[in-house]
Tab-separated table of C-alpha atoms in Angstrom:
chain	number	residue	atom	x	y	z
O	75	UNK	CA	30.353	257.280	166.995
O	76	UNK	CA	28.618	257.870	170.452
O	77	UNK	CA	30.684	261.047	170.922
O	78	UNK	CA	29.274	262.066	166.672
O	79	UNK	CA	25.780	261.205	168.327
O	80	UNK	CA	25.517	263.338	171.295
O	81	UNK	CA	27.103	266.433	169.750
O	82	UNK	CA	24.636	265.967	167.069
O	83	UNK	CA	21.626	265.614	169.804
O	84	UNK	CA	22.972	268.391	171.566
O	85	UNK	CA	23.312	270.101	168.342
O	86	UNK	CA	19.493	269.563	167.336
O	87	UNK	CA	18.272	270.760	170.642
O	88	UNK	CA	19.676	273.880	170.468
O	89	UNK	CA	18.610	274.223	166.863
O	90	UNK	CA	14.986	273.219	167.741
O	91	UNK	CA	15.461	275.639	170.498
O	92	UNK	CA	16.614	278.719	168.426
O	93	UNK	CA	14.216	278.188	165.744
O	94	UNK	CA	11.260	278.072	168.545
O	95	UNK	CA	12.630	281.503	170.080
O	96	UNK	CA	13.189	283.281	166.834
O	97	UNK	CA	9.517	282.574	166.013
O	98	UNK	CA	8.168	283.021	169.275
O	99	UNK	CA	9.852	286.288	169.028
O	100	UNK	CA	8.935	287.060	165.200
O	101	UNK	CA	5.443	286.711	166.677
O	102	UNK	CA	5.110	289.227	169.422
O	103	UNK	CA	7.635	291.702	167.935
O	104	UNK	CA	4.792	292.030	164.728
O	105	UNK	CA	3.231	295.783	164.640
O	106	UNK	CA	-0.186	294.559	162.581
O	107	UNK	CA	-0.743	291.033	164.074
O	108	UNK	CA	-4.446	290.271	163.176
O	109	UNK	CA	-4.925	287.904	160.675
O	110	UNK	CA	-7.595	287.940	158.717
O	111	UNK	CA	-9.235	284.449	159.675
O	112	UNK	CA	-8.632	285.549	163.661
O	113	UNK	CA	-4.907	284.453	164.136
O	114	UNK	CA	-2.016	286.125	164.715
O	115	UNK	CA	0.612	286.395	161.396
O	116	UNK	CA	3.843	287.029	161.853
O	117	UNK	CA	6.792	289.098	160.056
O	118	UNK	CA	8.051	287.138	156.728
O	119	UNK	CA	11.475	286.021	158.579
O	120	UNK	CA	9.157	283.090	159.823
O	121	UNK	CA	6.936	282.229	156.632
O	122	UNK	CA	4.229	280.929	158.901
O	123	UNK	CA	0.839	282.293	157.266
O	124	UNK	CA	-1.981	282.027	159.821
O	125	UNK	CA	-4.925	283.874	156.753
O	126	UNK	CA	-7.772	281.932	157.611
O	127	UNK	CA	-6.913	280.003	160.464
O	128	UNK	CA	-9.181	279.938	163.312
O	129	UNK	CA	-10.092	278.185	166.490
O	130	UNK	CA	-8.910	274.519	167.616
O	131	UNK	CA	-8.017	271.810	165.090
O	132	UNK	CA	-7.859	268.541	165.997
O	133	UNK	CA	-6.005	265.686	164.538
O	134	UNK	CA	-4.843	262.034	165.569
O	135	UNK	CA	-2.857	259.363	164.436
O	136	UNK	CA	1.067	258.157	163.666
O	137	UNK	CA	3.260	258.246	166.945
O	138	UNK	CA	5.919	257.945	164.493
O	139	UNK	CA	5.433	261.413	163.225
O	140	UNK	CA	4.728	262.711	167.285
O	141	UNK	CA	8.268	264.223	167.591
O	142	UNK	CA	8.173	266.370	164.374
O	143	UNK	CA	4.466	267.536	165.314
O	144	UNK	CA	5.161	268.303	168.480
O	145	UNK	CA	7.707	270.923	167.063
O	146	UNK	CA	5.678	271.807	164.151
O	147	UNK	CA	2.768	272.874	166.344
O	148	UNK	CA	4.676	274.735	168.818
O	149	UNK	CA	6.321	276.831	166.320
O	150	UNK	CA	2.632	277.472	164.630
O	151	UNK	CA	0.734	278.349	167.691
O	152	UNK	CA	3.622	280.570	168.569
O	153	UNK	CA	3.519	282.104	165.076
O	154	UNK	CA	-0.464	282.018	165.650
O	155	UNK	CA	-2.283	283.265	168.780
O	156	UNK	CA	-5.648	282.154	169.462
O	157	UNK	CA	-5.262	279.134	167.241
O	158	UNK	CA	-5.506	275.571	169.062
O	159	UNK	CA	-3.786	272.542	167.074
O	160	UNK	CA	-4.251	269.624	169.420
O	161	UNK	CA	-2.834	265.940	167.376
O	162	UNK	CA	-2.962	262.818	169.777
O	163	UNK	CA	-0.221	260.539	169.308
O	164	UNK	CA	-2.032	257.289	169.052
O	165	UNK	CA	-1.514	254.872	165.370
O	166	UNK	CA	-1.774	255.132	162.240
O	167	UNK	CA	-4.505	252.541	162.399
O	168	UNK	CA	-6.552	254.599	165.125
O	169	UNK	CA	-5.753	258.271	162.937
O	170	UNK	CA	-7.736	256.723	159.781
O	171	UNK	CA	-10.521	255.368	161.887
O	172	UNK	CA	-10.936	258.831	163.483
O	173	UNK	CA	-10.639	260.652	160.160
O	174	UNK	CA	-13.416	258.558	158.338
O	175	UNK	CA	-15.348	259.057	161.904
O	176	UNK	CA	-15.096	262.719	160.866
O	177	UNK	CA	-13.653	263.249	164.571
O	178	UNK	CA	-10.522	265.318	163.036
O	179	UNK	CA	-9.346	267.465	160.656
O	180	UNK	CA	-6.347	265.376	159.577
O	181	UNK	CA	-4.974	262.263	160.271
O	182	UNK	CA	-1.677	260.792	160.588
O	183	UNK	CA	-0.860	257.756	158.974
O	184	UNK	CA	2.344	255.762	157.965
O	185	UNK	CA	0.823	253.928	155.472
O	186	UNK	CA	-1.344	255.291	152.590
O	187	UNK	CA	-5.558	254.836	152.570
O	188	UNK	CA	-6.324	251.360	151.534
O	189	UNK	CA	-8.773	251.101	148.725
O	190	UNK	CA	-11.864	250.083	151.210
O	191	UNK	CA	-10.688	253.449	153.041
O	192	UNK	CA	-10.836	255.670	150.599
O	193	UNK	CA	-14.067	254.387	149.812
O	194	UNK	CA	-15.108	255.354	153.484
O	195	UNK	CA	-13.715	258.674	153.209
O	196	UNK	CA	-15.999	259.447	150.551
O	197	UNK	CA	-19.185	259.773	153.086
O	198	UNK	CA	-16.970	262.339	155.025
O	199	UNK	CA	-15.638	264.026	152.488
O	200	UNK	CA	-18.617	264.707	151.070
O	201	UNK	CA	-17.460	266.320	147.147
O	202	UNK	CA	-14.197	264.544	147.131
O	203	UNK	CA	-12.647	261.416	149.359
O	204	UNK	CA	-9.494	261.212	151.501
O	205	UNK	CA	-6.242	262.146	149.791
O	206	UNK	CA	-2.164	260.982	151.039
O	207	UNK	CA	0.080	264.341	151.250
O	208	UNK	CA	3.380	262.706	152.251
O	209	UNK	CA	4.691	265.107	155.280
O	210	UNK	CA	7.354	263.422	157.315
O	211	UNK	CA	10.124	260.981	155.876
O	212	UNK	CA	12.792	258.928	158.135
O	213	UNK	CA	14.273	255.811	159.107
O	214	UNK	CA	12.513	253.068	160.961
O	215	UNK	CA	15.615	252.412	163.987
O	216	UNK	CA	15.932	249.104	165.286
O	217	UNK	CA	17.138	249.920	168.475
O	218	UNK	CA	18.790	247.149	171.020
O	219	UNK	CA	20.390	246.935	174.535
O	220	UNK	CA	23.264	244.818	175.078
O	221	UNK	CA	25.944	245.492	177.380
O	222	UNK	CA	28.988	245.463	176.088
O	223	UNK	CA	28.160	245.654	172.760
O	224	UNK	CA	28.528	249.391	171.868
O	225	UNK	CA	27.886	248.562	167.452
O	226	UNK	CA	26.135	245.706	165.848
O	227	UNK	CA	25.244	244.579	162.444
O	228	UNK	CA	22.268	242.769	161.447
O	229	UNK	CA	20.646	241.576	157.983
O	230	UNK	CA	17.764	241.359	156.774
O	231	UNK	CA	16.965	237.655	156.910
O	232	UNK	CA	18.234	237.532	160.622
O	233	UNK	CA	16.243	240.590	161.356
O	234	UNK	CA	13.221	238.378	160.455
O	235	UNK	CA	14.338	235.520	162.667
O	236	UNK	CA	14.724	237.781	165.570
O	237	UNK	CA	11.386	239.192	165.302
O	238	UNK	CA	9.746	235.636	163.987
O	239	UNK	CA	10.845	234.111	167.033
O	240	UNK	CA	13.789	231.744	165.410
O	241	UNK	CA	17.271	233.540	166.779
O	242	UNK	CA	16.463	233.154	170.349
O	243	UNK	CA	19.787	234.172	171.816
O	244	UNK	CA	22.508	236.966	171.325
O	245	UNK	CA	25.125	234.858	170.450
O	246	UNK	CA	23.552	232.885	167.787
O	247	UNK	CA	25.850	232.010	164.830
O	248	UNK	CA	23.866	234.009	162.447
O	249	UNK	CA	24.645	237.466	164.478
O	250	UNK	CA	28.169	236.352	165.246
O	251	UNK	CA	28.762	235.916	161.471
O	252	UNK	CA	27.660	239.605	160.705
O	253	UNK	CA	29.545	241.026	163.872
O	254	UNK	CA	33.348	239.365	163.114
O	255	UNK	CA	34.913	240.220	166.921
O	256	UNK	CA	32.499	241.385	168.907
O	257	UNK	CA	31.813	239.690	172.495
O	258	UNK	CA	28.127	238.732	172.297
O	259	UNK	CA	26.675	237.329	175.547
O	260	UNK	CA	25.034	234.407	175.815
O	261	UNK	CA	21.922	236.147	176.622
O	262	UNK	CA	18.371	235.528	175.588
O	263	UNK	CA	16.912	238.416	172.936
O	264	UNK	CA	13.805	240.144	173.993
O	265	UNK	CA	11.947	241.594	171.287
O	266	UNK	CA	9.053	243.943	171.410
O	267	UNK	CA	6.855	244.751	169.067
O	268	UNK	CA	3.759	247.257	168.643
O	269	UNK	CA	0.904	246.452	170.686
O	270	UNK	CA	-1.908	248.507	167.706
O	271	UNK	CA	-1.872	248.460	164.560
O	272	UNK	CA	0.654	250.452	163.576
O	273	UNK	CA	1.979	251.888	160.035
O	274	UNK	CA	5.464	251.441	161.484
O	275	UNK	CA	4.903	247.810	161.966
O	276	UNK	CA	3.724	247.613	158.202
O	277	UNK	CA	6.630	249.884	156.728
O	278	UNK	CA	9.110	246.978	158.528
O	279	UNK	CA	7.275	244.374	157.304
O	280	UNK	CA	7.227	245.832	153.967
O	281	UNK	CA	10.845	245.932	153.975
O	282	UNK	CA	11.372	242.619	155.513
O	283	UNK	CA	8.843	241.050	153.233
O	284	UNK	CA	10.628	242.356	150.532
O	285	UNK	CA	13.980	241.622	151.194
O	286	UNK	CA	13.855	238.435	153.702
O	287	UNK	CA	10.511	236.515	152.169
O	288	UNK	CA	11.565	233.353	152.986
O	289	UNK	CA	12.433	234.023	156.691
O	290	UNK	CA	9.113	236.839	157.028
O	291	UNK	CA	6.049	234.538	154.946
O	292	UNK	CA	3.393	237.519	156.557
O	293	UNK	CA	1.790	239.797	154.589
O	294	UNK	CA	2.464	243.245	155.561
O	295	UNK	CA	-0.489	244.856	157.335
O	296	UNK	CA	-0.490	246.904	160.309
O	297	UNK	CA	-1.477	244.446	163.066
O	298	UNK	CA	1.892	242.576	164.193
O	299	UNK	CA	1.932	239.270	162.631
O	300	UNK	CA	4.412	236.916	164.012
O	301	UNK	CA	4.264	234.629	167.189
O	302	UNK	CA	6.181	235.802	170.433
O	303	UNK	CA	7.783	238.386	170.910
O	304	UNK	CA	6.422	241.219	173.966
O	305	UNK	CA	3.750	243.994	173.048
O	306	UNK	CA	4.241	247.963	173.657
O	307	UNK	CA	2.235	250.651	173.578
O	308	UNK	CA	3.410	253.354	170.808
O	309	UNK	CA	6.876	253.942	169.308
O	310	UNK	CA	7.457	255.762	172.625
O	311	UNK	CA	6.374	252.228	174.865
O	312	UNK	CA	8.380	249.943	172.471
O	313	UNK	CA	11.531	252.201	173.314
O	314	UNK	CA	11.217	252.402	176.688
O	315	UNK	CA	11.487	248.608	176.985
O	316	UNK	CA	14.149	248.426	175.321
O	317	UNK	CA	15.286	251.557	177.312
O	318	UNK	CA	14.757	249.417	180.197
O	319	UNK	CA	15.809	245.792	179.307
O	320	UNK	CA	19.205	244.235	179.028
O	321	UNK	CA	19.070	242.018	175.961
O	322	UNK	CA	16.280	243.506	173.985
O	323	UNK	CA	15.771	244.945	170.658
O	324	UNK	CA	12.775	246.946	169.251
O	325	UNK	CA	11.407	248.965	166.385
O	326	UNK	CA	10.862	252.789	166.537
O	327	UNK	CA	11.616	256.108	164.510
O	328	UNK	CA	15.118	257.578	164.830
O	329	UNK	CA	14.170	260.245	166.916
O	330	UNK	CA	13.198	257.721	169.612
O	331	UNK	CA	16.315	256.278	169.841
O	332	UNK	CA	18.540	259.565	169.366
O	333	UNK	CA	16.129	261.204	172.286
O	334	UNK	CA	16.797	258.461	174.565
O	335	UNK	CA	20.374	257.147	173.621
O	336	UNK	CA	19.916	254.037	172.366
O	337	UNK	CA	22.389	252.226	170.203
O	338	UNK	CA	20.971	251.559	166.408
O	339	UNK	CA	21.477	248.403	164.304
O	340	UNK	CA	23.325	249.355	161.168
O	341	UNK	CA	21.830	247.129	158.024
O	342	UNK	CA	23.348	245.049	155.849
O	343	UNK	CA	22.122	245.688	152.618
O	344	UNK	CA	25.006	244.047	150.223
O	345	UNK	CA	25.794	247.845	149.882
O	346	UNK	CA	29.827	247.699	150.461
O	347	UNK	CA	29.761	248.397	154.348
O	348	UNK	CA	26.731	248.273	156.682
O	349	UNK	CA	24.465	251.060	156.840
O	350	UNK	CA	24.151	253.565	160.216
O	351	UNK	CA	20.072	254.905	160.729
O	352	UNK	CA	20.306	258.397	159.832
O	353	UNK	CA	18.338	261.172	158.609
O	354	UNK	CA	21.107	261.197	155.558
O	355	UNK	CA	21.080	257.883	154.463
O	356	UNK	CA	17.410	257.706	155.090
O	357	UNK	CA	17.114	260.424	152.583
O	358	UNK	CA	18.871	258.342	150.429
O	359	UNK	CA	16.163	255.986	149.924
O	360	UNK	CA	13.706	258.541	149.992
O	361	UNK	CA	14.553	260.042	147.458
O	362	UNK	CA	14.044	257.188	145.024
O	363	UNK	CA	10.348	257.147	145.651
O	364	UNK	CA	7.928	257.022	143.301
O	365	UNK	CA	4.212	258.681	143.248
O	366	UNK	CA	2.109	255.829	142.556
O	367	UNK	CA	-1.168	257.624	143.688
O	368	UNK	CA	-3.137	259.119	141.126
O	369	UNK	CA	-5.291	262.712	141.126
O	370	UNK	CA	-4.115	264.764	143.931
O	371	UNK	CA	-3.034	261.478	146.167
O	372	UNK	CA	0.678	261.415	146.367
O	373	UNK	CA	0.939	257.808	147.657
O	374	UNK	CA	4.347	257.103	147.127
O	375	UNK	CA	6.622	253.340	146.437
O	376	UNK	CA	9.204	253.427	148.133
O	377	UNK	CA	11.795	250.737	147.417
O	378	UNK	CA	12.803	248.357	150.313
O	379	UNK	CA	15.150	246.566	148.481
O	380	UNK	CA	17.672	249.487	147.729
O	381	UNK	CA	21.733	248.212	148.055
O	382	UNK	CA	22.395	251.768	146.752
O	383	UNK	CA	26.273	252.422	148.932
O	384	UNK	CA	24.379	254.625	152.207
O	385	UNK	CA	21.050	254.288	151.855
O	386	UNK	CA	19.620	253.032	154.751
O	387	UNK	CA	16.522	250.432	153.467
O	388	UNK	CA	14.084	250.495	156.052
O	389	UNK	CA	12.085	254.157	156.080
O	390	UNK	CA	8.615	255.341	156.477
O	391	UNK	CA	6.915	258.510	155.014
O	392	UNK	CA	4.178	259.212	157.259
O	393	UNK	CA	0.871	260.908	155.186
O	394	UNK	CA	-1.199	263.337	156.664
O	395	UNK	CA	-4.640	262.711	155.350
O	396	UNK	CA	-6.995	265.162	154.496
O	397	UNK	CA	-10.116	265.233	152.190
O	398	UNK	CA	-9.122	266.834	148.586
O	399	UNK	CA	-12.749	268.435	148.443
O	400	UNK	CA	-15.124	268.328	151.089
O	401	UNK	CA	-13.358	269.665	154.138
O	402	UNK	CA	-15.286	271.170	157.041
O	403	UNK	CA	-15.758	274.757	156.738
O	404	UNK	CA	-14.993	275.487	160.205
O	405	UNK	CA	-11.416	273.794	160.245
O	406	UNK	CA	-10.591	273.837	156.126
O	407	UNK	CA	-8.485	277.220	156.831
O	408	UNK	CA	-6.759	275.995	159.687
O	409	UNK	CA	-5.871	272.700	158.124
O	410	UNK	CA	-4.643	274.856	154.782
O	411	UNK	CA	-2.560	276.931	156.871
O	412	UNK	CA	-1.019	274.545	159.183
O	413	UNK	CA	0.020	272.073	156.448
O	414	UNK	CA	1.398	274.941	154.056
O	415	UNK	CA	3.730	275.542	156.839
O	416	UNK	CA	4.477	271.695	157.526
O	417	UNK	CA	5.424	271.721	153.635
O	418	UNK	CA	7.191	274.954	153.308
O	419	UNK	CA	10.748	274.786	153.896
O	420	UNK	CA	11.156	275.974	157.026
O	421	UNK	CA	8.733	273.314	157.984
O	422	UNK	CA	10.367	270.647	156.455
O	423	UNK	CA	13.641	271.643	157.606
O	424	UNK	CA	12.344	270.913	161.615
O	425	UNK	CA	12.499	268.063	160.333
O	426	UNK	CA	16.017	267.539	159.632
O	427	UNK	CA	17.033	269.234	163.085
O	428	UNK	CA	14.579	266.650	164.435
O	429	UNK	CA	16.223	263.130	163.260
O	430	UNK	CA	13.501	262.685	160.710
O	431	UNK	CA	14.506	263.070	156.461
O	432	UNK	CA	12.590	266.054	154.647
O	433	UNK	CA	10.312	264.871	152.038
O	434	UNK	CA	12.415	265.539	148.602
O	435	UNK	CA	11.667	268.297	146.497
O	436	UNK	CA	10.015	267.173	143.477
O	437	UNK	CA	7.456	265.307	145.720
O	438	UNK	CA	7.521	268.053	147.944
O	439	UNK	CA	6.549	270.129	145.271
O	440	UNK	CA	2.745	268.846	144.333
O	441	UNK	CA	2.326	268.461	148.013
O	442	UNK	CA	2.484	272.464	148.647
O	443	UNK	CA	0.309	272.806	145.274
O	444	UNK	CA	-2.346	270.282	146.567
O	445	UNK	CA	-2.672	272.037	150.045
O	446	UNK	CA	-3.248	275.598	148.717
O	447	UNK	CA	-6.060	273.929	146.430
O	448	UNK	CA	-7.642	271.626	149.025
O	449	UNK	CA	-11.805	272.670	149.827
């Protein structure tokens, strides 16, 4: 499995890599490269469409989406010269804050606008309010360090004791029981948690809420809940401790873990086998989803409780939040452009090189419709 892992990281780098250079050269290899809004557009190998794109966006929010965006915008600013896209990797918490501020043209956010947000939105968005275009699907890793123990198996209720401060030690009889012949130290379990509110703290207690109620009695909001437990900054400072820490165990996006080798729990679901975090079986569960938003909001429910054979329960589908109507003049292009690329399917398929599930088609779909008609 290890061996399967680094071939595919190795794999995805030199994907990432290739798609990078092809635009980078698609870009200056372009005979008319003025676009009409002040960019540069490139040759239709790339399908990056820079009409009416101008200046320097900025945008905040999800870290969990930081690894995707990163690529996304270096591929567009390559495709694009002279346009700035600058997102800070902060939370999903901090992205709507700054959005509703009217501080950035998008924001990040793993969970969808609460009512009392939207709401907000409205004074920003002055004609319309703020609007959920699901951008970025994937798996929510639990990531661990135990030496010795190279695969592990965990359920949901013991997930919940882990992280609610009840399974204090490795080689409690509740993980023994899921991991038949393994040697599991008697060491004591670190766990860290998110430090901010965080829409990847939500989307796991969403799934443990909904599949471990007894052993999780929190409602799931974005501030971490339980008792205990150590605080990180970030997806990124949550792996790193557990990066750094013998005995510890954590919560982070795939692409975390894969970028920094760090074993993954594989979930229990009552599926027939336990179930490996990958983009694959994360797109499993996905796919399922529902929109329950209504207009041009594509909130989606996603179901937590899946025991469909490879689908791997605990995902995220981070929104990128914009204002339906209402947008700022000086940044609506560059927002329309840069998102019509996210969505397209070269967009979406960075994604897939990256450790992160594309959003499926259908949904995919009305998100491409509701960026070209965003104002």
């Amino acid at each position: 499995m290890k061996l399967q892992r680094k071939n595919g990281l190795r794999a995805t780098a030199l994907g990432a890599l290739a798609l990078s250079s092809a635009l980078v050269l698609t870009a200056c290899g372009s005979d008319d490269n003025t676009a009409p809004g002040g960019g540069t557009k490139t040759d239709a190998a790339s399908n990056i469409k820079c009409d009416g794109a101008k200046g320097k966006l900025l945008a905040s929010g999800s870290s969990a989406q930081k690894n995707a965006m990163d690529l996304w915008v270096k591929n567009y600013m390559a495709a694009c010269s002279g346009i700035e896209i600058n997102y800070k990797s902060s939370s999903s918490g901090e992205g709507i804050v700054a959005f509703n501020q009217g501080t950035v043209g998008f924001a990040g956010s793993d969970s969808a606008l609460k009512p009392e947000e939207v709401e907000e939105s409205k004074k920003i968005c002055k004609s319309g309010q703020g609007i959920n275009l699901p951008m970025v699907g994937g798996p929510i890793a639990i990531g661990y360090n135990l030496s010795g123990v190279d695969k592990l198996n965990l359920d949901a209720a013991t997930i919940a004791k882990i992280f609610n401060g009840k399974i204090k030690n490795w080689n409690d009889p509740a993980i023994a029981k899921l991991n038949e012949g393994a040697k599991l130290p008697d060491k004591p379990i670190q766990a860290f948690h998110r430090s901010e509110d965080s829409g990847t703290t939500q989307n796991l207690g969403k799934y443990l809420g909904a599949t471990a109620k007894a052993d999780w009695p929190y409602e799931a909001e974005k501030k971490w809940p339980a008792p205990g437990g150590q605080a990180a900054s970030g997806s990124s400072g949550v792996a790193a401790q557990v990066k750094q820490n013998d005995g510890a165990i954590g919560y982070f996006e795939l692409s975390y873990a894969t970028s920094q080798s760090i074993p993954t729990v594989n979930i229990a679901t009552g599926a027939a086998a336990p179930v490996e975090a990958t983009s694959e079986n994360a797109s499993k569960a996905i796919a399922a989803a529902k929109v329950k938003g209504t207009g041009k909001d594509l909130a989606l429910d996603l179901d937590y409780a899946t025991k469909a054979e490879g689908a791997y329960p605990i995902v995220l589908v981070t929104y990128e939040v914009v204002c339906d109507s209402g947008n700022k003049p000086e940044t609506l292009g560059t927002v329309k452009s840069f998102l019509t690329y996210t969505a397209s399917d070269e967009g979406q398929k960075v994604l897939s090189d990256a450790g992160y599930a594309p959003i499926p088609a259908e949904i995919n779909a009305k998100v491409r419709e509701t960026v070209a008609g965003l104002k």
